[in-house]
Short mmCIF file of C-alpha atoms in Angstrom, two decimals:
data_model
loop_
_atom_site.label_atom_id
_atom_site.label_comp_id
_atom_site.label_asym_id
_atom_site.label_seq_id
_atom_site.Cartn_x
_atom_site.Cartn_y
_atom_site.Cartn_z
CA MET A 2 0.00 0.00 0.00
CA ILE A 3 1.27 3.48 -0.83
CA VAL A 4 2.47 5.87 1.87
CA ILE A 5 0.93 9.34 1.79
CA GLY A 6 3.17 12.10 3.08
CA GLU A 7 2.50 15.53 4.47
CA PRO A 8 0.73 17.88 3.91
CA VAL A 9 -1.64 15.72 1.84
CA ARG A 10 -2.00 13.23 4.69
CA SER A 11 -3.22 15.86 7.18
CA VAL A 12 -5.61 17.39 4.66
CA LEU A 13 -7.09 13.99 3.83
CA ILE A 14 -7.55 13.06 7.49
CA ALA A 15 -9.32 16.38 8.13
CA ARG A 16 -11.58 15.88 5.08
CA ILE A 17 -12.41 12.30 6.06
CA ASN A 18 -13.31 13.32 9.63
CA GLU A 19 -15.46 16.14 8.27
CA ALA A 20 -17.21 13.70 5.92
CA CYS A 21 -17.93 11.40 8.88
CA SER A 22 -19.46 14.35 10.75
CA THR A 23 -21.69 15.36 7.85
CA GLN A 24 -22.80 11.73 7.42
CA ALA A 25 -23.76 11.58 11.09
CA GLU A 26 -25.68 14.84 10.71
CA ILE A 27 -27.52 13.42 7.68
CA VAL A 28 -28.58 10.39 9.71
CA ARG A 29 -29.78 12.64 12.54
CA ILE A 30 -31.83 14.88 10.24
CA GLU A 31 -33.29 11.86 8.41
CA LYS A 32 -34.57 10.47 11.73
CA GLN A 33 -36.13 13.83 12.60
CA TYR A 34 -37.66 14.09 9.15
CA SER A 35 -39.18 10.59 9.41
CA THR A 36 -40.69 11.46 12.80
CA THR A 37 -42.15 14.68 11.39
CA VAL A 38 -43.59 12.87 8.34
CA LEU A 39 -45.32 10.37 10.63
CA ALA A 40 -46.81 13.14 12.78
CA HIS A 41 -47.83 15.07 9.66
CA THR A 42 -49.60 12.00 8.21
CA LYS A 43 -51.37 11.15 11.48
CA THR A 44 -52.55 14.74 11.92
CA TRP A 45 -54.04 14.82 8.42
CA ALA A 46 -55.72 11.46 9.03
CA SER A 47 -57.37 12.86 12.17
CA PHE A 48 -58.94 15.78 10.26
CA GLY A 49 -62.66 15.98 9.73
CA TRP A 50 -64.20 17.81 6.80
CA ARG A 51 -64.15 21.14 8.70
CA GLU A 52 -60.38 20.88 9.26
CA ARG A 53 -59.66 19.71 5.71
CA TYR A 54 -61.82 22.15 3.79
CA LEU A 55 -62.63 25.04 6.15
CA GLY A 56 -59.40 25.42 8.12
CA GLY A 57 -61.18 24.38 11.31
CA ALA A 58 -63.84 27.07 11.09
CA PHE A 59 -67.54 26.55 11.99
CA GLY A 60 -66.91 24.17 14.87
CA GLY A 61 -63.70 22.52 13.67
CA ASP A 62 -60.41 22.18 15.56
CA LYS A 63 -58.38 25.25 14.61
CA GLN A 64 -55.51 24.26 16.91
CA LEU A 65 -55.18 20.95 15.10
CA VAL A 66 -55.08 22.78 11.77
CA ALA A 67 -52.40 25.15 13.14
CA ARG A 68 -50.41 22.12 14.31
CA TYR A 69 -50.65 20.57 10.85
CA ARG A 70 -49.45 23.78 9.21
CA GLU A 71 -46.55 24.00 11.65
CA LEU A 72 -45.58 20.41 10.79
CA ASP A 73 -45.79 21.38 7.12
CA ARG A 74 -43.33 24.23 7.65
CA LEU A 75 -41.07 21.95 9.70
CA LEU A 76 -40.98 19.39 6.91
CA THR A 77 -39.94 22.07 4.43
CA ALA A 78 -37.17 23.30 6.75
CA GLN A 79 -35.91 19.77 7.50
CA SER A 80 -35.92 18.89 3.81
CA ALA A 81 -33.81 21.97 3.05
CA GLN A 82 -31.44 21.06 5.89
CA LEU A 83 -31.10 17.55 4.57
CA ARG A 84 -30.36 18.71 1.02
CA LYS A 85 -27.72 21.12 2.35
CA GLN A 86 -25.99 18.38 4.35
CA VAL A 87 -26.15 15.88 1.49
CA ASP A 88 -24.64 18.44 -0.91
CA ALA A 89 -21.85 19.21 1.58
CA HIS A 90 -21.18 15.51 2.13
CA MET A 91 -21.07 14.77 -1.59
CA ALA A 92 -18.64 17.66 -2.15
CA LEU A 93 -16.37 16.32 0.60
CA GLU A 94 -16.50 12.79 -0.76
CA LYS A 95 -15.67 14.08 -4.25
CA ASP A 96 -12.70 16.01 -2.88
CA ILE A 97 -11.48 12.97 -0.90
CA PHE A 98 -11.87 10.73 -3.95
CA GLU A 99 -9.92 13.08 -6.18
CA ARG A 100 -7.10 13.48 -3.65
CA LEU A 101 -6.86 9.71 -3.10
CA ASP A 102 -7.05 9.13 -6.85
CA ALA A 103 -4.08 11.44 -7.39
CA GLU A 104 -2.04 9.66 -4.70
CA LEU A 105 -3.00 6.14 -5.79
CA GLN A 106 -1.79 6.79 -9.32
CA ARG A 107 1.68 6.06 -7.93
CA ASP A 108 0.48 2.45 -7.57
CA SER A 109 0.87 0.43 -10.81
CA THR A 110 -2.11 -1.85 -10.08
CA TYR A 111 -4.39 1.12 -9.50
CA LEU A 112 -3.06 2.91 -12.56
CA SER A 113 -3.83 -0.16 -14.69
CA LEU A 114 -7.37 -0.39 -13.28
CA ARG A 115 -7.88 3.28 -13.99
CA ALA A 116 -6.73 2.96 -17.61
CA ILE A 117 -8.88 -0.13 -18.28
CA TYR A 118 -11.88 1.65 -16.72
CA ALA A 119 -11.42 4.65 -19.02
CA ASP A 120 -11.26 2.42 -22.12
CA GLY A 121 -14.22 0.36 -20.90
CA ASP A 122 -16.23 3.51 -20.35
CA GLY A 123 -15.45 4.53 -23.93
CA ALA A 124 -16.58 1.11 -25.20
CA LEU A 125 -19.82 1.39 -23.21
CA ASP A 126 -20.55 4.88 -24.57
CA ALA A 127 -19.84 3.67 -28.11
CA SER A 128 -22.17 0.69 -27.60
CA HIS A 129 -24.98 2.92 -26.36
CA ARG A 130 -24.60 5.24 -29.33
CA LEU A 131 -24.63 2.30 -31.75
CA ILE A 132 -27.73 0.93 -30.04
CA ARG A 133 -29.54 4.26 -30.53
CA LEU A 134 -28.57 4.35 -34.21
CA LEU A 135 -29.66 0.74 -34.76
CA GLU A 136 -32.99 1.34 -33.02
CA ALA A 137 -33.61 4.41 -35.18
CA ALA A 138 -32.71 2.47 -38.34
CA LEU A 139 -35.06 -0.36 -37.35
CA ARG A 140 -37.94 2.09 -36.94
CA GLU A 141 -37.28 3.66 -40.34
CA VAL A 142 -36.96 0.30 -42.10
CA LYS A 143 -40.18 -0.95 -40.49
CA GLU A 144 -42.01 2.18 -41.63
CA ALA A 145 -40.57 1.81 -45.14
CA GLN A 146 -41.81 -1.80 -45.21
CA ASP A 147 -45.33 -0.72 -44.35
CA VAL A 148 -45.40 2.05 -46.97
CA ASN A 149 -43.82 -0.20 -49.63
CA MET A 150 -46.46 -2.85 -49.04
CA LEU A 151 -49.27 -0.33 -49.51
CA ASP A 152 -47.63 0.93 -52.71
CA ALA A 153 -46.99 -2.59 -54.02
CA VAL A 154 -50.64 -3.65 -53.61
CA GLY A 155 -51.81 -0.58 -55.52
CA VAL A 156 -53.01 1.86 -52.88
CA ASP A 157 -53.42 5.23 -54.57
CA ASN A 158 -51.00 8.13 -54.09
CA MET A 159 -48.41 6.07 -52.21
CA ALA A 160 -45.50 6.38 -54.66
CA ALA A 161 -44.19 9.63 -53.16
CA PHE A 162 -44.53 8.31 -49.61
CA ASP A 163 -42.80 5.11 -50.75
CA TYR A 164 -39.84 7.09 -52.06
CA LEU A 165 -39.54 9.25 -48.92
CA ALA A 166 -39.87 6.32 -46.51
CA THR A 167 -37.27 4.30 -48.41
CA GLN A 168 -34.88 7.25 -48.52
CA GLU A 169 -35.25 7.81 -44.78
CA ALA A 170 -34.58 4.12 -44.16
CA ARG A 171 -31.48 4.31 -46.38
CA ASP A 172 -30.26 7.42 -44.51
CA ALA A 173 -30.76 5.74 -41.13
CA VAL A 174 -28.85 2.63 -42.23
CA GLU A 175 -26.06 4.79 -43.62
CA ALA A 176 -25.83 6.56 -40.25
CA VAL A 177 -25.14 3.15 -38.71
CA ASN A 178 -22.51 2.39 -41.36
CA ARG A 179 -20.78 5.74 -40.83
CA TYR A 180 -20.53 5.16 -37.08
CA LEU A 181 -19.31 1.55 -37.23
CA PRO A 182 -15.59 2.41 -37.73
CA GLU A 183 -15.64 4.64 -34.63
CA TYR A 184 -17.46 1.92 -32.72
CA ARG A 185 -14.93 -0.75 -33.71
CA LYS A 186 -12.09 1.61 -32.76
CA ALA A 187 -13.49 2.15 -29.24
CA LEU A 188 -14.07 -1.57 -28.78
CA ARG A 189 -10.62 -2.48 -30.09
CA ARG A 190 -8.98 0.08 -27.78
CA PHE A 191 -10.67 -1.58 -24.81
CA LEU A 192 -9.77 -5.09 -25.93
CA ASN A 193 -6.13 -4.13 -26.49
CA ALA A 194 -5.72 -2.49 -23.06
CA GLU A 195 -3.28 -4.40 -20.87
CA GLY A 196 -5.18 -6.58 -18.40
CA THR A 197 -8.54 -6.30 -20.15
CA ASP A 198 -8.64 -10.00 -21.03
CA GLN A 199 -8.67 -10.82 -17.31
CA THR A 200 -11.79 -8.72 -16.73
CA ILE A 201 -13.96 -9.92 -19.64
CA HIS A 202 -16.21 -12.88 -18.87
CA ASN A 203 -17.33 -13.42 -22.46
CA LEU A 204 -14.54 -12.37 -24.79
CA ASP A 205 -16.25 -13.97 -27.82
CA GLU A 206 -19.14 -11.49 -27.54
CA PHE A 207 -16.76 -8.58 -27.88
CA LEU A 208 -14.82 -10.19 -30.72
CA ALA A 209 -18.10 -10.85 -32.57
CA MET A 210 -18.93 -7.16 -32.43
CA LEU A 211 -15.57 -6.32 -34.02
CA ASP A 212 -16.65 -8.41 -37.01
CA ILE A 213 -19.95 -6.56 -37.40
CA THR A 214 -20.40 -5.79 -41.09
CA ASP A 215 -21.72 -2.72 -42.86
CA LEU A 216 -25.33 -2.98 -43.92
CA ALA A 217 -26.42 -2.88 -47.54
CA LEU A 218 -29.62 -1.18 -48.65
CA GLU A 219 -29.61 -1.23 -52.42
CA PHE A 220 -32.91 -1.82 -54.22
CA GLY A 221 -35.47 -0.21 -56.45
CA LEU A 222 -38.81 1.29 -55.51
CA GLY A 223 -42.37 0.02 -55.30
CA ASP A 224 -41.95 -3.72 -55.86
CA PHE A 225 -42.07 -6.91 -53.80
CA LEU A 226 -38.32 -7.43 -54.25
CA GLN A 227 -37.75 -4.21 -52.36
CA ILE A 228 -40.03 -5.40 -49.56
CA GLU A 229 -37.97 -8.59 -49.29
CA GLU A 230 -34.74 -6.57 -49.19
CA LEU A 231 -36.16 -4.39 -46.43
CA GLU A 232 -37.11 -7.50 -44.48
CA ASN A 233 -33.57 -8.87 -44.83
CA CYS A 234 -32.12 -5.53 -43.74
CA ARG A 235 -34.45 -5.47 -40.75
CA ASP A 236 -33.27 -8.95 -39.69
CA VAL A 237 -29.61 -7.90 -39.90
CA LEU A 238 -30.30 -4.71 -37.95
CA GLN A 239 -32.07 -6.69 -35.23
CA SER A 240 -29.19 -9.16 -35.05
CA HIS A 241 -26.67 -6.32 -34.73
CA LEU A 242 -28.86 -4.64 -32.12
CA ASN A 243 -29.04 -7.80 -30.01
CA LYS A 244 -25.25 -8.14 -30.15
CA ALA A 245 -24.69 -4.48 -29.29
CA ARG A 246 -27.03 -4.74 -26.29
CA ARG A 247 -25.22 -7.83 -25.00
CA THR A 248 -21.88 -6.07 -25.47
CA ALA A 249 -23.14 -3.02 -23.57
CA ASP A 250 -24.39 -5.24 -20.74
CA GLN A 251 -21.05 -6.99 -20.57
CA ALA A 252 -19.11 -3.72 -20.63
CA LEU A 253 -21.29 -2.36 -17.82
CA LYS A 254 -20.63 -5.43 -15.68
CA ILE A 255 -16.91 -5.02 -16.25
CA LEU A 256 -17.05 -1.35 -15.29
CA VAL A 257 -18.94 -2.15 -12.10
CA SER A 258 -16.34 -4.77 -11.19
CA LEU A 259 -13.46 -2.40 -11.95
CA ASP A 260 -15.11 0.39 -9.96
CA GLN A 261 -15.53 -1.94 -6.97
CA GLN A 262 -11.82 -2.82 -7.13
CA ARG A 263 -10.90 0.84 -7.38
CA LYS A 264 -13.12 1.77 -4.43
CA ALA A 265 -11.67 -1.10 -2.39
CA MET A 266 -8.20 0.37 -2.86
CA HIS A 267 -9.52 3.81 -1.89
CA ASN A 268 -11.17 2.41 1.23
CA GLU A 269 -8.01 0.54 2.24
CA VAL A 270 -5.95 3.74 2.16
CA ARG A 271 -8.76 5.74 3.75
CA GLU A 272 -9.13 3.37 6.68
CA ALA A 273 -5.37 3.30 7.22
CA LEU A 274 -5.34 7.11 7.44
CA VAL A 275 -7.94 7.34 10.24
CA SER A 276 -7.09 4.16 12.14
#
């Protein structure tokens, strides 16, 4: 484990103790808030129609209504207090994390985890973007299928809609094709990172996505051959989408695992500082 020298050590210890204090304050306020919510709910439940709709006038219990309104104000104040403490605690934790992160980068194991995480995060972002493009292309192709079928069976005035729907489908598929090189690059960067192979549970899934091919959408307009081509394109898009979703799920699992390892190293150093 790394040794943290002064003055960073003293600053970190002070920040950690302050974070512990704010966490204790959050717990205290949460208990108060829960007690107030219970009293607020019980008071409302005890209201009759005069208290609920007339503020206790005409024979109602005005003191009970005043109590309810006071509890209402107390809830608002406690909620604001809680938000303030949570914000302060999160800011402290962020500061502690960043300081520990800077110190831990002197550790080769941590540095490797950090690099793999960054590449994995890039692969996950790329997968999500590809998924959005594939979903959009699927919608456009499905719509083009529907319009083409109406045109092919002779529905009047569908030729122009047929052309537009097919063009939009072609544009959506081309958007997928244009993004694929960037997607493969992000995935390959992750796969080539040192130590990545030890974190991937299903390497074949990732390798399969590297082999994903560009989609073709070349056909004429307003015939059954075009409808068949659209159907084939739709099947390929769905297959690619299924693979991309599995890859994204796998990448997310890897990132969670890496983050847990990273936090474990943080916690080890953190506990040593305050022990």
